[in-house]
Tab-separated table of C-alpha atoms and ligand atoms in Angstrom:
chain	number	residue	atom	x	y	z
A	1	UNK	CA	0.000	0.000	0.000
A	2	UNK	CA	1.716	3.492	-0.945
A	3	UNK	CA	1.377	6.428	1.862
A	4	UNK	CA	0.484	9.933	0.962
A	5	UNK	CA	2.069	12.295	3.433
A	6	UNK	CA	-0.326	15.585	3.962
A	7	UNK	CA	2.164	18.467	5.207
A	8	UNK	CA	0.286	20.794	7.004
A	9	UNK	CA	2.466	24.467	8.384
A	10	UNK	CA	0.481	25.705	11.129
A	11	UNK	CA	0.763	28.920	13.028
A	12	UNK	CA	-2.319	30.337	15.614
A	13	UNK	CA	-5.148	28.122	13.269
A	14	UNK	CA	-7.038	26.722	16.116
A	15	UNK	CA	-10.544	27.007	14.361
A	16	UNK	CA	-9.643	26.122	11.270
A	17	UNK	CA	-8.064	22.235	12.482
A	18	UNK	CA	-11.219	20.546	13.191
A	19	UNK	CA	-13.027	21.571	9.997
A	20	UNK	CA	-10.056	20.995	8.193
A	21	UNK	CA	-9.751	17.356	9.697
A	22	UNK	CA	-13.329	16.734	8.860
A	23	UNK	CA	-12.594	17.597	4.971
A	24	UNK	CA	-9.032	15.423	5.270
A	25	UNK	CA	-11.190	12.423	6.510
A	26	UNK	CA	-14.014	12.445	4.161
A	27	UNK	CA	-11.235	12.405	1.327
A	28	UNK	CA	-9.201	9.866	3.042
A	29	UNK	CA	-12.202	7.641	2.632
A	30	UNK	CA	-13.085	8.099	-0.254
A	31	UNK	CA	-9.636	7.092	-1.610
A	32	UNK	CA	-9.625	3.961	0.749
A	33	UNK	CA	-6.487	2.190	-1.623
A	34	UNK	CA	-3.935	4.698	0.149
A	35	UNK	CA	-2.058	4.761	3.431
A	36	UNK	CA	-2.218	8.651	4.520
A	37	UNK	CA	0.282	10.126	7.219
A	38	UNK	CA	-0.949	14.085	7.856
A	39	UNK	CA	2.062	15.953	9.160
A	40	UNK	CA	1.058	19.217	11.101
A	41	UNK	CA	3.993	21.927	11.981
A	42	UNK	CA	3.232	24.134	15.013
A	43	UNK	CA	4.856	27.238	13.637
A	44	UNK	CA	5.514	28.700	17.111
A	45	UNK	CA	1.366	29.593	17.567
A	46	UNK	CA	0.247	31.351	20.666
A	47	UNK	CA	-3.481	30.402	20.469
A	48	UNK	CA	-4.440	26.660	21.300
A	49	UNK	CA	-3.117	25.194	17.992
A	50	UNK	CA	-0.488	23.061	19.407
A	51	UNK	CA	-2.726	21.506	22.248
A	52	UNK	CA	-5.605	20.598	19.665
A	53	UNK	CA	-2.913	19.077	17.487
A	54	UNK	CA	-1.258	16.934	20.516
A	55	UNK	CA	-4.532	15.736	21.095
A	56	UNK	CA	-5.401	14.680	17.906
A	57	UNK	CA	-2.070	12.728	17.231
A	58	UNK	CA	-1.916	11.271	20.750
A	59	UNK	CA	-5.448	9.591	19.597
A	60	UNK	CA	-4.721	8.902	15.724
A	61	UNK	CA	-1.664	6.969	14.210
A	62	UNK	CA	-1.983	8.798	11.083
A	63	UNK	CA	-0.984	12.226	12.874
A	64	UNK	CA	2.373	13.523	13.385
A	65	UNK	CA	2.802	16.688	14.583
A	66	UNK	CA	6.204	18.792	14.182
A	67	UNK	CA	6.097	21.223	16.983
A	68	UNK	CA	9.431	23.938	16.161
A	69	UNK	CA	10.614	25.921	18.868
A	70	UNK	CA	9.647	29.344	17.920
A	71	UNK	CA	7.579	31.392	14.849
A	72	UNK	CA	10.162	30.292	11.829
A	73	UNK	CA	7.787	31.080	8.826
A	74	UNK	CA	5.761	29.226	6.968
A	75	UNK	CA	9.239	28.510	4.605
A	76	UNK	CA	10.942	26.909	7.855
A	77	UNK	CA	7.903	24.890	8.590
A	78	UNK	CA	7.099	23.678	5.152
A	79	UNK	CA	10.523	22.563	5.113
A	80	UNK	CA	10.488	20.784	8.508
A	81	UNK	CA	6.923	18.941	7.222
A	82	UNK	CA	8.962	17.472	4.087
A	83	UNK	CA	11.710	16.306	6.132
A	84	UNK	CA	9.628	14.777	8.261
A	85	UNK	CA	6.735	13.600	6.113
A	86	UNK	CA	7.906	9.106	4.736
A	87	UNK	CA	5.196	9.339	2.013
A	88	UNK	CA	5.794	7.688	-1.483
A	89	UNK	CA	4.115	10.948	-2.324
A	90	UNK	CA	3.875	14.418	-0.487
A	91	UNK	CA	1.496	17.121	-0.539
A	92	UNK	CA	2.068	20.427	1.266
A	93	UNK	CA	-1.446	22.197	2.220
A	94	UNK	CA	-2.644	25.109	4.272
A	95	UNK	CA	-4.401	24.997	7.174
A	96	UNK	CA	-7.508	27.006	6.544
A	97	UNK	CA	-8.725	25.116	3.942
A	98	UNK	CA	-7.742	27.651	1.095
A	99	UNK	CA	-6.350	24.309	-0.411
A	100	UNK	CA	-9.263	22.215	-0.965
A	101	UNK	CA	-8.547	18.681	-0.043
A	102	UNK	CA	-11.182	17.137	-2.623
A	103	UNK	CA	-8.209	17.611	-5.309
A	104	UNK	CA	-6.058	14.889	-3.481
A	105	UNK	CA	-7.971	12.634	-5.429
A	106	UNK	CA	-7.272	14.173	-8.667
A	107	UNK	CA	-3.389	14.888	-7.647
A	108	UNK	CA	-2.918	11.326	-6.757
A	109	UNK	CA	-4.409	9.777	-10.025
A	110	UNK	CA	-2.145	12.191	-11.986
A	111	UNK	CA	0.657	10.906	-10.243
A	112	UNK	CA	-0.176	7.579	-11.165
A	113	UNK	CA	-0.199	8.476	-14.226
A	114	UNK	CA	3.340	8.995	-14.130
A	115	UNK	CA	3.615	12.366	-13.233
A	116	UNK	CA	6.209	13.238	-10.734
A	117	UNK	CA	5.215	16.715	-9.658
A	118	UNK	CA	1.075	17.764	-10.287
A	119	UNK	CA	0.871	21.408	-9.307
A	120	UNK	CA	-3.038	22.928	-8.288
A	121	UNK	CA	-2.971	26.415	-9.931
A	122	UNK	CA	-5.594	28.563	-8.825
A	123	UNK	CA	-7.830	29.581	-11.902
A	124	UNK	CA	-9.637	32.107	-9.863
A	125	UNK	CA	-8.382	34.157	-7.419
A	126	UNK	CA	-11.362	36.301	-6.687
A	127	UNK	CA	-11.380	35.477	-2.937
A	128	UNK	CA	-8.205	37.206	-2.706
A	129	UNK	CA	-7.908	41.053	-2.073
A	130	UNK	CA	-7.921	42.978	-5.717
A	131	UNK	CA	-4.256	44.383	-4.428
A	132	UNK	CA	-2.817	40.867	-3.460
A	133	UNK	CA	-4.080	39.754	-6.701
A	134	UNK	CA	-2.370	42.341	-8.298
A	135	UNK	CA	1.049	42.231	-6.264
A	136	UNK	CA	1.378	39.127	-7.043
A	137	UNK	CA	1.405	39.006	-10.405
A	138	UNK	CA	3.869	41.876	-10.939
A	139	UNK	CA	6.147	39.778	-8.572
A	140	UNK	CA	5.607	36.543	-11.158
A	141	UNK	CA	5.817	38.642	-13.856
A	142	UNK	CA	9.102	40.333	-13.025
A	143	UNK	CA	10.551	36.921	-11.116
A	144	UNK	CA	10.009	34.850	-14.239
A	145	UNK	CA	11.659	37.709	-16.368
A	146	UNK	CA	14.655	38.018	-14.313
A	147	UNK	CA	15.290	34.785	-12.473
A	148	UNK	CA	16.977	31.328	-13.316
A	149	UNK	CA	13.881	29.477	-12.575
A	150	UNK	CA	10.469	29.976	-13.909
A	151	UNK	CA	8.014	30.322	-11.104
A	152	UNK	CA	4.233	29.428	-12.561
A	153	UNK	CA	1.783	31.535	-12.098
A	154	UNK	CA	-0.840	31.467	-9.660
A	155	UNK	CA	0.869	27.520	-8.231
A	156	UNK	CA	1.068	28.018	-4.380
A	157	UNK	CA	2.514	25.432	-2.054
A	158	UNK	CA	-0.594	23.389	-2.475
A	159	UNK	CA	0.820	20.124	-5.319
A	160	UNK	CA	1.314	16.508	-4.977
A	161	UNK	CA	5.479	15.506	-4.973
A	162	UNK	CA	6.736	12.289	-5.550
A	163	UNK	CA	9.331	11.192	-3.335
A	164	UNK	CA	12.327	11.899	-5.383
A	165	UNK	CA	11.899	15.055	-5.486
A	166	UNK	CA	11.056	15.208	-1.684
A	167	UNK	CA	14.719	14.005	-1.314
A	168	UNK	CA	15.856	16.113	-3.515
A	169	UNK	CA	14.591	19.571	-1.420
A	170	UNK	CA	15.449	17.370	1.574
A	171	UNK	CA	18.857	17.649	0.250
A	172	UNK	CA	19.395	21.187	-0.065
A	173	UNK	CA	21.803	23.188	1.927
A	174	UNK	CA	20.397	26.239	2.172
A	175	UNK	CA	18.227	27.700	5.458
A	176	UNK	CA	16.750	30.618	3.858
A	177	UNK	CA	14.536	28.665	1.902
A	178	UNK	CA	11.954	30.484	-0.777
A	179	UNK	CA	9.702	27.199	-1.162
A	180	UNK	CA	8.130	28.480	-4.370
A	181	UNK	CA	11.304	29.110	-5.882
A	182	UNK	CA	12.789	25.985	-5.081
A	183	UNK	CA	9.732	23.746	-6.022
A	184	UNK	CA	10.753	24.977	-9.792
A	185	UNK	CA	14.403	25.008	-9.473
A	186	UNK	CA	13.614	20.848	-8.609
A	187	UNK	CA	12.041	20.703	-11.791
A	188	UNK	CA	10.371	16.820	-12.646
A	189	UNK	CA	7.765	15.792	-14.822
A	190	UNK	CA	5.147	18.065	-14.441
A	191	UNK	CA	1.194	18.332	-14.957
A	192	UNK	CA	-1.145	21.297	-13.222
A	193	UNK	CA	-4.731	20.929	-12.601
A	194	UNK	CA	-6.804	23.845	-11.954
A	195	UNK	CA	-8.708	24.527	-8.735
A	196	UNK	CA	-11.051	27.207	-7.336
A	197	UNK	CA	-9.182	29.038	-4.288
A	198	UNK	CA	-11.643	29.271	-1.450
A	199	UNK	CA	-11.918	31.812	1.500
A	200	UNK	CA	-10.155	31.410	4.700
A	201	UNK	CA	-12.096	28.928	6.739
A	202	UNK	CA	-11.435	30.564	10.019
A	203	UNK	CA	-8.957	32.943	11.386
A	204	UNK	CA	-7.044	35.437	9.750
A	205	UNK	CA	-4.323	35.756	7.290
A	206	UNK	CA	-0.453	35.765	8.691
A	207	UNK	CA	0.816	37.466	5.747
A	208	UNK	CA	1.134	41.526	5.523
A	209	UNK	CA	1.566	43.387	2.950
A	210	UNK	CA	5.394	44.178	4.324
A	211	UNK	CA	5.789	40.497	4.933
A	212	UNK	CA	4.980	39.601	1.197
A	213	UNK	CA	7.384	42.201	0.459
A	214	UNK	CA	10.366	40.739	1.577
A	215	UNK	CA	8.889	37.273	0.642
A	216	UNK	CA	8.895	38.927	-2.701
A	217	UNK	CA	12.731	40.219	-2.422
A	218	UNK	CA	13.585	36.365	-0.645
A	219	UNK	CA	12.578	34.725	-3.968
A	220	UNK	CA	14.118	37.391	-6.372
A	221	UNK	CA	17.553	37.819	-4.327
A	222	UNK	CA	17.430	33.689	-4.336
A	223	UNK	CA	16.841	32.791	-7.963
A	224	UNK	CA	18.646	36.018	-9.614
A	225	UNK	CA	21.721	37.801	-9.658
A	226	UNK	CA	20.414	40.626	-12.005
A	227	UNK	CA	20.179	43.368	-9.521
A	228	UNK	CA	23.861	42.866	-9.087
A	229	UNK	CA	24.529	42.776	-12.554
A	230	UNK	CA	22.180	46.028	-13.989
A	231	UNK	CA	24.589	47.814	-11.925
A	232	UNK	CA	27.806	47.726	-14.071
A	233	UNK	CA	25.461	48.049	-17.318
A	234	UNK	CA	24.061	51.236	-15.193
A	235	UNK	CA	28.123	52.388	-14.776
A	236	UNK	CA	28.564	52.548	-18.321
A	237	UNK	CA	25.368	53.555	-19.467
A	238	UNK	CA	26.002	57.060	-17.381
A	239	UNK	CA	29.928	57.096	-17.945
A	240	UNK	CA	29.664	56.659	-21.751
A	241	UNK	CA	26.720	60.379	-21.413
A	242	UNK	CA	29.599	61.863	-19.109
A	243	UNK	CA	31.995	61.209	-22.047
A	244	UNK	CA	29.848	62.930	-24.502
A	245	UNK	CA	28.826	65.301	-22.704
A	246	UNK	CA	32.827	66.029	-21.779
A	247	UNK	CA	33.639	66.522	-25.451
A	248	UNK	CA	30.425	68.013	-26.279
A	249	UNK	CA	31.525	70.961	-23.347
A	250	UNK	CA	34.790	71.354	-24.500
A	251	UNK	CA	34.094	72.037	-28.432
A	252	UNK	CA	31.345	74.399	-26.653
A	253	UNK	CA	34.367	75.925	-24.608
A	254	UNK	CA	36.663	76.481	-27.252
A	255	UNK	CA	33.958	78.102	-29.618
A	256	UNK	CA	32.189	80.192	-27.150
A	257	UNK	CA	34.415	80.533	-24.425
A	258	UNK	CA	33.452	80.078	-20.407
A	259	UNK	CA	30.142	80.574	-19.275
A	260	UNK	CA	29.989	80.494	-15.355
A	261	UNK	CA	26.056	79.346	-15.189
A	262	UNK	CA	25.415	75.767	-14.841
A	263	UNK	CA	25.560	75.628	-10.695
A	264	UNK	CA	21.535	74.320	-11.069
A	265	UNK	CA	22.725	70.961	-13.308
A	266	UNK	CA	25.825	70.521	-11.404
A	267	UNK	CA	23.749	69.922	-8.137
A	268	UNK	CA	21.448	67.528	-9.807
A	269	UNK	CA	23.644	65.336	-11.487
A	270	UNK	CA	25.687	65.290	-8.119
A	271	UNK	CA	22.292	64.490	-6.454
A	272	UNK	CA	21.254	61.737	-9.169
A	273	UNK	CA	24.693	60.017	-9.270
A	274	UNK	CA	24.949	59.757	-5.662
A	275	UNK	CA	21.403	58.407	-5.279
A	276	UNK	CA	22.479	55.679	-7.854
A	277	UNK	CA	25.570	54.762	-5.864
A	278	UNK	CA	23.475	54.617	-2.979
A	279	UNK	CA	20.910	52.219	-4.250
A	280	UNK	CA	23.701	50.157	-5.810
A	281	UNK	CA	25.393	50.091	-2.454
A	282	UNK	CA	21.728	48.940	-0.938
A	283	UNK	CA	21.348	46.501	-3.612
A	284	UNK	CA	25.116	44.992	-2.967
A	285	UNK	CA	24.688	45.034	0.518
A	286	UNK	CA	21.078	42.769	0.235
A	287	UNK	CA	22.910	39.905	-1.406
A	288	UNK	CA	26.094	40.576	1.266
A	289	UNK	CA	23.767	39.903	4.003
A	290	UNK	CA	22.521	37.062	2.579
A	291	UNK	CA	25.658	35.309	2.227
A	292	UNK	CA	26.504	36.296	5.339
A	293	UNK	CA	23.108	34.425	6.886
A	294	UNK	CA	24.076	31.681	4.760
A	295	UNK	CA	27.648	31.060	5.531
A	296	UNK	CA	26.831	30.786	9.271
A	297	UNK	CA	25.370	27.680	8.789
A	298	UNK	CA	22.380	27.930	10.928
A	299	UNK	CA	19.486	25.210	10.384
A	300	UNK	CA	16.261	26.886	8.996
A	301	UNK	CA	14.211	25.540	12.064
A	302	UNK	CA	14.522	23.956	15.760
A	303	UNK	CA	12.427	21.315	16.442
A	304	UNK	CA	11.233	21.294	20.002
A	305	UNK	CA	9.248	17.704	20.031
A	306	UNK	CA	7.936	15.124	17.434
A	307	UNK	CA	4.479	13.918	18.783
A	308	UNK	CA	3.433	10.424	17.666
A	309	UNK	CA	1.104	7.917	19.071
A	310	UNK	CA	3.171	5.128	18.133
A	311	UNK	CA	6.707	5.878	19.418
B	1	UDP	N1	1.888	29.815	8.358
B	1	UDP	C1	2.972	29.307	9.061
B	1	UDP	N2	3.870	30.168	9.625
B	1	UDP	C2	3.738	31.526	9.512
B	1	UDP	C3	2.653	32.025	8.770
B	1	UDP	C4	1.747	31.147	8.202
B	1	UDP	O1	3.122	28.098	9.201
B	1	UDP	O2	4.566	32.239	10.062
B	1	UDP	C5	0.913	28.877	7.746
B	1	UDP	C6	-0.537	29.142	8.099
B	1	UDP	O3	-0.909	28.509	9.311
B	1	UDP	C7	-1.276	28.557	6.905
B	1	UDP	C8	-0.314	28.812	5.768
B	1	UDP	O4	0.967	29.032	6.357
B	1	UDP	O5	-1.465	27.168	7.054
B	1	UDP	C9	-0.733	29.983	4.906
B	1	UDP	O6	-0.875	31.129	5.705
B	1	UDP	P1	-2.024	32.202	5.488
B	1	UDP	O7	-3.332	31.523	5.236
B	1	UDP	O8	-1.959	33.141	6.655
B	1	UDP	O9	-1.524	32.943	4.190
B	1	UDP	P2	-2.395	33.377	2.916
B	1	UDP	O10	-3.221	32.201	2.514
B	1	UDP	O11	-3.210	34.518	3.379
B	1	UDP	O12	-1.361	33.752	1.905
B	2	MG	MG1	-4.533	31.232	3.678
């Protein structure tokens, strides 16, 4: 019998578990041929989350629940859930049943079908806020357009993996870790089905507008160097005007003579010049830091306990 291992990042969803358990078991039964393992992450939550979700897996076998010692992000805890998750296929899914489980059924009969990754792209995002819709896709549009990796559309977290390419995220160094972005970079043979993106079922939102800002600068400082490198086209760009304009001064000079005016343009392309160093600087300095994180070596997440009815 093959296992399908649900990966579930939770942080402060305490009214969403029991309705979302109630969908999970009504699809579990329905696809009776499968051995299902649901792996729930308590992402540091401060409401009752993690006591509900001890409960649960101290009564069920098919619960284990992740709990990590602090708020990591949902990146951290998605990442912990794969580790953790022993499914001949994985599928990571939110909590508040914005993922609808029905399409397990549909992921896993693609994946019999040979598929190695099936991706759930939402075909209508009208439950989301006109300016998230929006934000996000400029951020796809300009990702895909500048980045190594070509992020799809509208394709969440919410897919079915097949195990090798479990191992193969399992198997990468890093501990900043932009999910999305390294979903694609995995690559696989790959089929998307469409879905309908419900409302949250309960609770609210975790993510900001500032928060899917820098999620938005994590995947483009990940998958891109660009930033880095418009910088010396930038150089040039301005230094090859300065040169014309140089030679264009001095024939002016040499026909006309001095004219003392010019204290007005001086000031703004001393202004403008230094604004572009300072932005280059900023955008140096982004990828610096980076590095910096990264060459410490710290793990993306601490697990505090692994619950599990069965040792
Ligand atoms: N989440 C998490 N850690 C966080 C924030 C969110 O594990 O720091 C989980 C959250 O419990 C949910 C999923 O990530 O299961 C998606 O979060 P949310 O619904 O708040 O985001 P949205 O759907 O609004 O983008
Ligand atoms: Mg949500």
């Amino acid at each position: 019998m093959k296992t399908i291992s649900v990966v579930i990042p939770c942080h402060n969803e305490q009214d969403s578990l029991q309705p979302l358990f109630e969908r999970l078991d009504g699809v579990f039964a329905k696809a009776a041929g499968y051995r299902f393992e649901v792996v729930c992450v308590n992402d540091g939550s401060v409401d009752r989350t993690l006591d509900i979700l001890t409960g649960l897996a101290a009564e069920r076998a098919d619960i284990v629940v992740v709990d990590l010692s602090r708020n990591f992000g949902k990146e951290a805890a998605l990442s912990a859930g794969l580790k953790t998750a022993s499914g001949d296929a994985v599928i990571p899914m939110d909590a508040d049943l914005q993922d609808p489980p029905d399409l397990l059924i549909d992921m896993i009969s693609k994946w019999e079908q040979g598929h190695e990754v099936v991706l759930a792209r939402r075909s209508d995002r009208s439950s989301d806020a006109l300016s998230k819709r929006w934000s996000a896709r400029l951020f796809y549009r300009f990702h895909n357009q500048v980045a190594d990796v070509t992020i799809p559309p509208d394709v969440g977290d919410f897919r079915l993996m097949d195990r090798v390419v479990v191992d193969v995220l399992n198997g990468l160094p890093e501990s900043r870790r932009f999910m999305k972005g390294l979903f694609a970079w995995a690559g696989f043979r790959t089929v998307t089905i469409d879905y309908q993106r419900d409302p949250r079922a309960a609770g609210k939102s975790s993510f900001n507008g500032w928060r899917l800002w820098n999620l938005a600068l994590e995947g483009i400082t990940s998958f891109s160097t660009a930033p880095l490198r418009i910088w010396t086209y930038l150089g040039v760009f301005v230094a090859a005007i300065a040169m014309l304009w140089a030679g264009w001064i001095t024939i002016r000079t040499l026909v006309y003579g001095v004219d003392v005016p010019g204290y007005a343009s001086l000031f703004v392309a001393v202004l403008f010049l230094g604004g572009l160093q300072l932005i280059g600087i900023g955008v140096v300095g982004e990828y610096l830091g980076r590095t910096y994180i990264e060459s410490k070596g710290r793990p993306a997440y601490v697990i505090r306990k692994i619950f599990r009815r069965d040792g």
